[in-house]
Amino acid sequence: MTAAFLLDDALRVSVELGERSYNVWVGPGVRHRLAEVVPPGASRVAVVTQAAVADAGITVDPGVEHRVFITDDGEHIKTMGAAEQLCREFAQWGLTRRDAVVAVGGGAVTDLAGFTAAVYHRGIRMVYVATTLLGQIDASVGGKTGVNLPEGKNLVGAFWQPSAVLCDTEALDTLPPEEMRSGLGEMAKYHFIADADLHSLALPERIARCVAIKAEVVAADERESGRRAVLNYGHTLAHALEAHGGYNLRHGEAVAIGLVYAAELARRAGRIDASRVSEHRRVVGGYGLPTSLPAGADTDSLVELFSRDKKAVDGVTFMLDGPNGIQPATGLAPALLRESMEAIR
Ligand code: GLY
């Protein structure tokens, strides 16, 4: 019996990557179907989860022998040391190349566990059970895994596609509002990548639609040699705000401000008109997210940080909206960057 048959009451999105293709299942309670998507032949499963998820009673049963490894909550868990520790514990237990890792939690856990699975025995199979909105519509789909260095975020990682992803919408009920806001910023982004009217959809359908938009982009450009950069829309200012620190913004809030900034910049660069800028403000504001800079934000420091963004390949590259959709733009005059910053103050 195939997984597709067993899970047919959930929404399914296929990520088409040839022999590495996989399904993303979306719906309330889909984590309870984990046993149906555990990779065939795995006799042991290392379940890597985080304290908040375990405390909220979100547990899984892979249907085979398993051990649970619990990390702290938060981005700080993404270290080389934590990956090494997990590898050592897997080895001491006797996890083999035929076995699998299941990550249950938000983006930090899936990034760390995914990276660990990518390097343990040179790569073992991996399933994600995404429990946050950000994890469901972004981090768990597309195969990016990684950990941070003191020198920067996600500087060490691997592309390692999972065998399946379960996006359990029931788990979202346990999320604190600020964690939900973090996902909403990424959701707002998808409105512009696909020109999609997501507002008309109920939450599980909306999540599935976001996943489908991302799946299409990843299928076209798995290793980010071109089109996949569109997923960084709104992220140049967001990364600068995050790197600057001290603004007390969740990732999604920083992306929200970054989307409005990108629209203001695109208008000044002659790529879109004022009504499209208003559309950005309407969508972002409609999610209850900020559309302007936090008080005290310093233009000079933020513009300076643009050039340190790790996506800056050839000078400062912005992903900007335009007549042919969102595309990279380089060589923007510093005056435009500053004027656009003032427009969102
Ligand atoms: N989060 C952006 C990407 O997966 O490419």
Tab-separated table of C-alpha atoms and ligand atoms in Angstrom:
chain	number	residue	atom	x	y	z
A	1	MET	CA	0.000	0.000	0.000
A	2	THR	CA	1.512	3.378	-0.902
A	3	ALA	CA	1.790	6.430	1.273
A	4	ALA	CA	-0.255	8.356	-1.287
A	5	PHE	CA	-3.189	5.990	-0.699
A	6	LEU	CA	-2.944	5.994	3.078
A	7	LEU	CA	-2.691	9.754	3.428
A	8	ASP	CA	-5.277	10.670	0.849
A	9	ASP	CA	-7.375	12.638	3.333
A	10	ALA	CA	-4.567	15.198	3.697
A	11	LEU	CA	-3.530	17.798	1.131
A	12	ARG	CA	-0.558	16.626	-0.917
A	13	VAL	CA	2.056	18.669	-2.717
A	14	SER	CA	4.732	16.904	-4.717
A	15	VAL	CA	8.262	18.298	-4.904
A	16	GLU	CA	9.463	17.077	-8.306
A	17	LEU	CA	13.181	16.356	-8.190
A	18	GLY	CA	13.545	13.202	-10.254
A	19	GLU	CA	14.619	10.264	-8.111
A	20	ARG	CA	14.725	12.587	-5.071
A	21	SER	CA	11.073	13.653	-5.442
A	22	TYR	CA	8.931	13.609	-2.330
A	23	ASN	CA	5.516	14.511	-1.010
A	24	VAL	CA	4.580	17.211	1.464
A	25	TRP	CA	1.383	16.379	3.357
A	26	VAL	CA	-0.628	19.176	4.954
A	27	GLY	CA	-3.526	18.869	7.389
A	28	PRO	CA	-4.643	18.622	10.997
A	29	GLY	CA	-3.127	15.608	12.744
A	30	VAL	CA	-0.933	14.431	9.836
A	31	ARG	CA	1.909	13.747	12.291
A	32	HIS	CA	-0.061	10.682	13.406
A	33	ARG	CA	0.543	9.208	9.945
A	34	LEU	CA	4.320	9.292	10.319
A	35	ALA	CA	4.667	5.496	10.248
A	36	GLU	CA	3.246	5.550	6.713
A	37	VAL	CA	6.042	7.751	5.372
A	38	VAL	CA	9.047	6.399	7.303
A	39	PRO	CA	11.485	5.318	4.562
A	40	PRO	CA	11.166	1.619	3.703
A	41	GLY	CA	13.767	-0.632	5.312
A	42	ALA	CA	14.524	1.723	8.223
A	43	SER	CA	14.464	-0.383	11.373
A	44	ARG	CA	15.457	2.457	13.694
A	45	VAL	CA	14.492	6.100	13.735
A	46	ALA	CA	16.193	8.926	15.624
A	47	VAL	CA	13.490	11.452	16.480
A	48	VAL	CA	15.053	14.891	16.994
A	49	THR	CA	12.696	17.380	18.572
A	50	GLN	CA	12.760	20.489	20.741
A	51	ALA	CA	11.712	21.208	24.299
A	52	ALA	CA	8.723	23.461	23.470
A	53	VAL	CA	7.286	20.868	21.080
A	54	ALA	CA	7.674	18.036	23.571
A	55	ASP	CA	6.203	20.249	26.343
A	56	ALA	CA	3.185	21.035	24.134
A	57	GLY	CA	2.521	17.288	23.908
A	58	ILE	CA	3.371	17.076	20.214
A	59	THR	CA	4.826	13.607	19.916
A	60	VAL	CA	5.202	11.153	17.046
A	61	ASP	CA	5.320	7.398	16.610
A	62	PRO	CA	7.415	6.244	13.650
A	63	GLY	CA	6.144	2.689	14.079
A	64	VAL	CA	9.643	1.194	14.438
A	65	GLU	CA	12.229	1.221	17.224
A	66	HIS	CA	13.089	4.828	17.998
A	67	ARG	CA	14.817	7.138	20.427
A	68	VAL	CA	13.952	10.750	21.103
A	69	PHE	CA	16.680	13.408	21.207
A	70	ILE	CA	15.479	16.726	22.654
A	71	THR	CA	17.228	20.013	21.863
A	72	ASP	CA	16.682	23.457	23.365
A	73	ASP	CA	14.463	25.933	21.538
A	74	GLY	CA	15.811	28.658	19.283
A	75	GLU	CA	18.306	29.475	16.583
A	76	HIS	CA	21.270	29.103	18.973
A	77	ILE	CA	20.958	25.268	18.790
A	78	LYS	CA	22.245	25.355	15.188
A	79	THR	CA	25.937	24.732	15.866
A	80	MET	CA	28.596	22.366	14.581
A	81	GLY	CA	28.930	21.178	18.171
A	82	ALA	CA	25.256	20.233	18.368
A	83	ALA	CA	25.489	18.333	15.051
A	84	GLU	CA	28.577	16.476	16.304
A	85	GLN	CA	26.838	15.619	19.572
A	86	LEU	CA	23.836	14.190	17.704
A	87	CYS	CA	26.133	12.173	15.391
A	88	ARG	CA	27.947	10.759	18.406
A	89	GLU	CA	24.695	9.800	20.140
A	90	PHE	CA	23.408	8.191	16.921
A	91	ALA	CA	26.654	6.205	16.623
A	92	GLN	CA	26.606	5.114	20.269
A	93	TRP	CA	23.061	3.858	19.770
A	94	GLY	CA	24.010	2.068	16.541
A	95	LEU	CA	21.966	4.005	13.969
A	96	THR	CA	22.993	2.691	10.545
A	97	ARG	CA	22.967	3.996	6.971
A	98	ARG	CA	19.682	2.160	6.331
A	99	ASP	CA	17.951	3.910	9.233
A	100	ALA	CA	16.391	7.357	9.317
A	101	VAL	CA	16.146	10.640	11.193
A	102	VAL	CA	12.813	12.347	11.856
A	103	ALA	CA	12.913	16.026	12.873
A	104	VAL	CA	9.865	17.315	14.724
A	105	GLY	CA	9.687	21.048	15.301
A	106	GLY	CA	10.412	24.440	13.807
A	107	GLY	CA	13.029	25.622	11.347
A	108	ALA	CA	15.950	25.524	13.788
A	109	VAL	CA	15.384	21.845	14.599
A	110	THR	CA	14.766	20.842	10.998
A	111	ASP	CA	17.897	22.746	9.863
A	112	LEU	CA	20.064	21.115	12.557
A	113	ALA	CA	18.626	17.597	12.255
A	114	GLY	CA	18.610	17.842	8.452
A	115	PHE	CA	22.280	18.824	8.426
A	116	THR	CA	23.103	16.014	10.850
A	117	ALA	CA	21.256	13.514	8.631
A	118	ALA	CA	23.104	14.890	5.577
A	119	VAL	CA	26.537	14.185	7.075
A	120	TYR	CA	25.962	11.153	9.331
A	121	HIS	CA	27.302	8.118	7.426
A	122	ARG	CA	27.603	10.551	4.479
A	123	GLY	CA	23.854	10.956	4.447
A	124	ILE	CA	20.903	9.025	5.855
A	125	ARG	CA	17.230	9.387	5.051
A	126	MET	CA	15.227	12.108	6.704
A	127	VAL	CA	11.579	13.000	7.331
A	128	TYR	CA	10.387	16.366	8.623
A	129	VAL	CA	7.355	16.878	10.831
A	130	ALA	CA	7.059	20.671	10.670
A	131	THR	CA	5.213	22.197	13.617
A	132	THR	CA	5.608	25.947	12.992
A	133	LEU	CA	4.167	28.028	10.178
A	134	LEU	CA	7.664	29.123	9.125
A	135	GLY	CA	8.821	25.500	9.100
A	136	GLN	CA	5.817	24.368	7.088
A	137	ILE	CA	5.906	26.966	4.331
A	138	ASP	CA	9.659	27.463	4.118
A	139	ALA	CA	12.334	25.649	6.149
A	140	SER	CA	11.178	22.038	5.755
A	141	VAL	CA	10.695	22.198	1.984
A	142	GLY	CA	13.497	22.376	-0.560
A	143	GLY	CA	16.410	20.567	1.073
A	144	LYS	CA	18.421	23.428	2.560
A	145	THR	CA	19.971	22.313	5.839
A	146	GLY	CA	22.627	24.014	7.899
A	147	VAL	CA	24.128	25.341	11.073
A	148	ASN	CA	25.523	28.731	12.055
A	149	LEU	CA	29.060	29.894	12.769
A	150	PRO	CA	30.005	32.841	14.982
A	151	GLU	CA	30.842	34.532	11.646
A	152	GLY	CA	27.311	34.199	10.240
A	153	LYS	CA	24.062	32.278	9.886
A	154	ASN	CA	23.832	29.068	7.835
A	155	LEU	CA	27.462	29.295	6.735
A	156	VAL	CA	27.859	25.503	6.946
A	157	GLY	CA	25.253	23.270	5.392
A	158	ALA	CA	24.179	20.892	2.680
A	159	PHE	CA	21.375	20.407	0.216
A	160	TRP	CA	19.739	17.248	1.514
A	161	GLN	CA	16.203	16.517	0.427
A	162	PRO	CA	13.879	14.765	2.877
A	163	SER	CA	11.956	11.599	1.969
A	164	ALA	CA	8.677	13.188	3.075
A	165	VAL	CA	7.374	16.221	4.960
A	166	LEU	CA	4.348	16.292	7.258
A	167	CYS	CA	2.932	19.765	7.980
A	168	ASP	CA	0.613	19.255	10.919
A	169	THR	CA	-1.708	22.248	11.090
A	170	GLU	CA	-2.983	21.087	14.512
A	171	ALA	CA	0.461	21.916	15.920
A	172	LEU	CA	-0.027	25.568	14.946
A	173	ASP	CA	-2.671	25.887	17.681
A	174	THR	CA	0.116	25.506	20.261
A	175	LEU	CA	2.288	28.277	18.797
A	176	PRO	CA	2.772	31.576	20.626
A	177	PRO	CA	1.465	34.521	18.524
A	178	GLU	CA	4.972	35.871	17.875
A	179	GLU	CA	6.027	32.529	16.393
A	180	MET	CA	2.971	32.605	14.124
A	181	ARG	CA	3.949	36.133	12.991
A	182	SER	CA	7.316	34.802	11.952
A	183	GLY	CA	5.613	32.512	9.451
A	184	LEU	CA	3.155	35.144	8.256
A	185	GLY	CA	5.998	37.289	6.866
A	186	GLU	CA	7.050	34.415	4.614
A	187	MET	CA	3.410	33.807	3.706
A	188	ALA	CA	3.049	37.448	2.611
A	189	LYS	CA	6.091	36.933	0.374
A	190	TYR	CA	4.339	34.165	-1.581
A	191	HIS	CA	1.556	36.570	-2.618
A	192	PHE	CA	4.128	38.349	-4.798
A	193	ILE	CA	6.199	35.399	-5.998
A	194	ALA	CA	3.203	33.777	-7.646
A	195	ASP	CA	0.773	36.691	-7.733
A	196	ALA	CA	-1.482	34.451	-5.724
A	197	ASP	CA	-4.633	35.514	-3.900
A	198	LEU	CA	-4.025	33.446	-0.820
A	199	HIS	CA	-6.606	35.315	1.263
A	200	SER	CA	-9.490	33.340	-0.195
A	201	LEU	CA	-8.069	30.042	1.109
A	202	ALA	CA	-8.543	28.338	4.486
A	203	LEU	CA	-5.304	27.864	6.435
A	204	PRO	CA	-4.414	24.270	5.415
A	205	GLU	CA	-5.126	25.070	1.748
A	206	ARG	CA	-3.150	28.294	2.045
A	207	ILE	CA	-0.171	26.451	3.529
A	208	ALA	CA	-0.399	23.843	0.782
A	209	ARG	CA	-0.501	26.607	-1.850
A	210	CYS	CA	2.615	28.257	-0.360
A	211	VAL	CA	4.357	24.878	-0.361
A	212	ALA	CA	3.308	24.343	-3.984
A	213	ILE	CA	4.756	27.741	-4.962
A	214	LYS	CA	8.027	26.899	-3.226
A	215	ALA	CA	8.040	23.363	-4.686
A	216	GLU	CA	7.759	24.765	-8.200
A	217	VAL	CA	10.698	27.122	-7.612
A	218	VAL	CA	12.848	24.388	-6.027
A	219	ALA	CA	12.042	21.938	-8.830
A	220	ALA	CA	13.251	24.543	-11.341
A	221	ASP	CA	16.460	25.428	-9.463
A	222	GLU	CA	17.294	23.079	-6.609
A	223	ARG	CA	20.813	24.445	-5.923
A	224	GLU	CA	19.969	28.149	-6.204
A	225	SER	CA	21.888	28.937	-9.331
A	226	GLY	CA	19.182	31.323	-10.492
A	227	ARG	CA	15.425	31.250	-9.999
A	228	ARG	CA	15.496	29.982	-6.401
A	229	ALA	CA	16.820	33.386	-5.323
A	230	VAL	CA	13.240	34.621	-5.795
A	231	LEU	CA	12.533	32.993	-2.411
A	232	ASN	CA	14.770	35.656	-0.881
A	233	TYR	CA	12.314	38.387	-1.883
A	234	GLY	CA	12.170	40.925	0.962
A	235	HIS	CA	15.161	39.322	2.676
A	236	THR	CA	17.960	41.813	1.934
A	237	LEU	CA	16.647	44.434	4.341
A	238	ALA	CA	15.360	41.663	6.645
A	239	HIS	CA	18.865	40.175	6.949
A	240	ALA	CA	20.331	43.651	7.573
A	241	LEU	CA	17.780	44.333	10.339
A	242	GLU	CA	18.537	40.932	11.885
A	243	ALA	CA	22.310	41.339	11.562
A	244	HIS	CA	22.139	44.814	13.094
A	245	GLY	CA	20.213	43.430	16.071
A	246	GLY	CA	18.510	45.360	18.832
A	247	TYR	CA	15.216	45.879	16.983
A	248	ASN	CA	13.302	43.058	18.677
A	249	LEU	CA	11.855	41.751	15.421
A	250	ARG	CA	10.851	38.181	14.574
A	251	HIS	CA	12.140	36.929	11.211
A	252	GLY	CA	8.704	37.300	9.610
A	253	GLU	CA	8.364	40.871	10.826
A	254	ALA	CA	11.771	41.725	9.364
A	255	VAL	CA	10.730	40.103	6.054
A	256	ALA	CA	7.460	42.062	6.126
A	257	ILE	CA	9.332	45.373	6.363
A	258	GLY	CA	11.768	44.101	3.728
A	259	LEU	CA	8.900	43.406	1.294
A	260	VAL	CA	7.584	46.963	1.571
A	261	TYR	CA	11.125	48.334	1.217
A	262	ALA	CA	11.699	46.221	-1.902
A	263	ALA	CA	8.479	47.615	-3.373
A	264	GLU	CA	9.489	51.218	-2.635
A	265	LEU	CA	12.876	50.523	-4.208
A	266	ALA	CA	11.339	48.880	-7.283
A	267	ARG	CA	9.102	51.919	-7.814
A	268	ARG	CA	12.058	54.300	-7.608
A	269	ALA	CA	13.956	52.083	-10.038
A	270	GLY	CA	11.018	52.436	-12.486
A	271	ARG	CA	10.025	48.779	-12.316
A	272	ILE	CA	6.568	49.008	-10.695
A	273	ASP	CA	3.972	51.730	-10.127
A	274	ALA	CA	2.514	53.238	-6.970
A	275	SER	CA	-0.508	50.916	-7.002
A	276	ARG	CA	1.770	47.870	-6.803
A	277	VAL	CA	3.545	49.452	-3.824
A	278	SER	CA	0.144	49.953	-2.178
A	279	GLU	CA	-0.610	46.298	-2.889
A	280	HIS	CA	2.518	45.336	-0.930
A	281	ARG	CA	1.486	47.532	1.982
A	282	ARG	CA	-2.058	46.118	1.893
A	283	VAL	CA	-0.959	42.462	1.883
A	284	VAL	CA	1.706	42.901	4.577
A	285	GLY	CA	-0.543	45.089	6.749
A	286	GLY	CA	-3.392	42.627	6.204
A	287	TYR	CA	-1.381	40.010	8.085
A	288	GLY	CA	-0.997	42.451	10.992
A	289	LEU	CA	2.709	42.810	10.213
A	290	PRO	CA	4.766	46.021	10.308
A	291	THR	CA	5.108	48.041	7.097
A	292	SER	CA	7.655	50.537	8.418
A	293	LEU	CA	11.079	50.547	10.045
A	294	PRO	CA	11.349	50.140	13.793
A	295	ALA	CA	11.876	53.368	15.737
A	296	GLY	CA	15.480	54.508	15.704
A	297	ALA	CA	16.527	52.368	12.725
A	298	ASP	CA	19.666	53.884	11.253
A	299	THR	CA	19.777	54.204	7.453
A	300	ASP	CA	23.571	54.337	7.216
A	301	SER	CA	24.123	51.173	9.236
A	302	LEU	CA	21.453	49.255	7.333
A	303	VAL	CA	22.739	50.329	3.898
A	304	GLU	CA	26.234	49.356	5.016
A	305	LEU	CA	24.952	45.914	6.074
A	306	PHE	CA	23.398	45.281	2.616
A	307	SER	CA	26.823	44.664	1.134
A	308	ARG	CA	27.564	42.022	3.771
A	309	ASP	CA	24.485	39.962	2.931
A	310	LYS	CA	25.709	36.487	2.033
A	311	LYS	CA	23.493	36.486	-1.062
A	312	ALA	CA	25.433	39.487	-2.390
A	313	VAL	CA	27.354	37.809	-5.212
A	314	ASP	CA	28.240	40.805	-7.347
A	315	GLY	CA	27.822	43.948	-5.271
A	316	VAL	CA	24.462	44.432	-3.587
A	317	THR	CA	21.789	42.355	-5.293
A	318	PHE	CA	18.132	42.970	-4.535
A	319	MET	CA	15.289	40.788	-5.658
A	320	LEU	CA	12.834	43.332	-7.080
A	321	ASP	CA	9.338	43.140	-8.501
A	322	GLY	CA	8.835	44.302	-12.077
A	323	PRO	CA	6.942	43.736	-15.337
A	324	ASN	CA	8.388	40.209	-15.617
A	325	GLY	CA	7.938	39.309	-11.963
A	326	ILE	CA	10.582	39.237	-9.249
A	327	GLN	CA	14.109	39.344	-10.624
A	328	PRO	CA	17.606	40.226	-9.389
A	329	ALA	CA	18.639	43.877	-9.665
A	330	THR	CA	22.184	45.119	-9.155
A	331	GLY	CA	23.911	48.477	-9.380
A	332	LEU	CA	21.165	50.431	-7.621
A	333	ALA	CA	22.335	53.940	-6.724
A	334	PRO	CA	22.977	54.473	-3.001
A	335	ALA	CA	20.632	57.496	-3.171
A	336	LEU	CA	17.757	55.176	-4.191
A	337	LEU	CA	18.530	52.805	-1.329
A	338	ARG	CA	18.433	55.708	1.130
A	339	GLU	CA	15.323	57.412	-0.312
A	340	SER	CA	13.447	54.140	-0.197
A	341	MET	CA	14.480	53.716	3.417
A	342	GLU	CA	13.024	57.127	4.250
A	343	ALA	CA	9.782	56.092	2.490
A	344	ILE	CA	9.239	53.322	5.042
A	345	ARG	CA	10.094	55.352	8.112
B	1	GLY	N1	14.415	29.813	2.351
B	1	GLY	C1	14.832	30.016	1.035
B	1	GLY	C2	15.100	28.767	0.267
B	1	GLY	O1	14.737	27.694	0.697
B	1	GLY	O2	15.679	28.819	-0.782
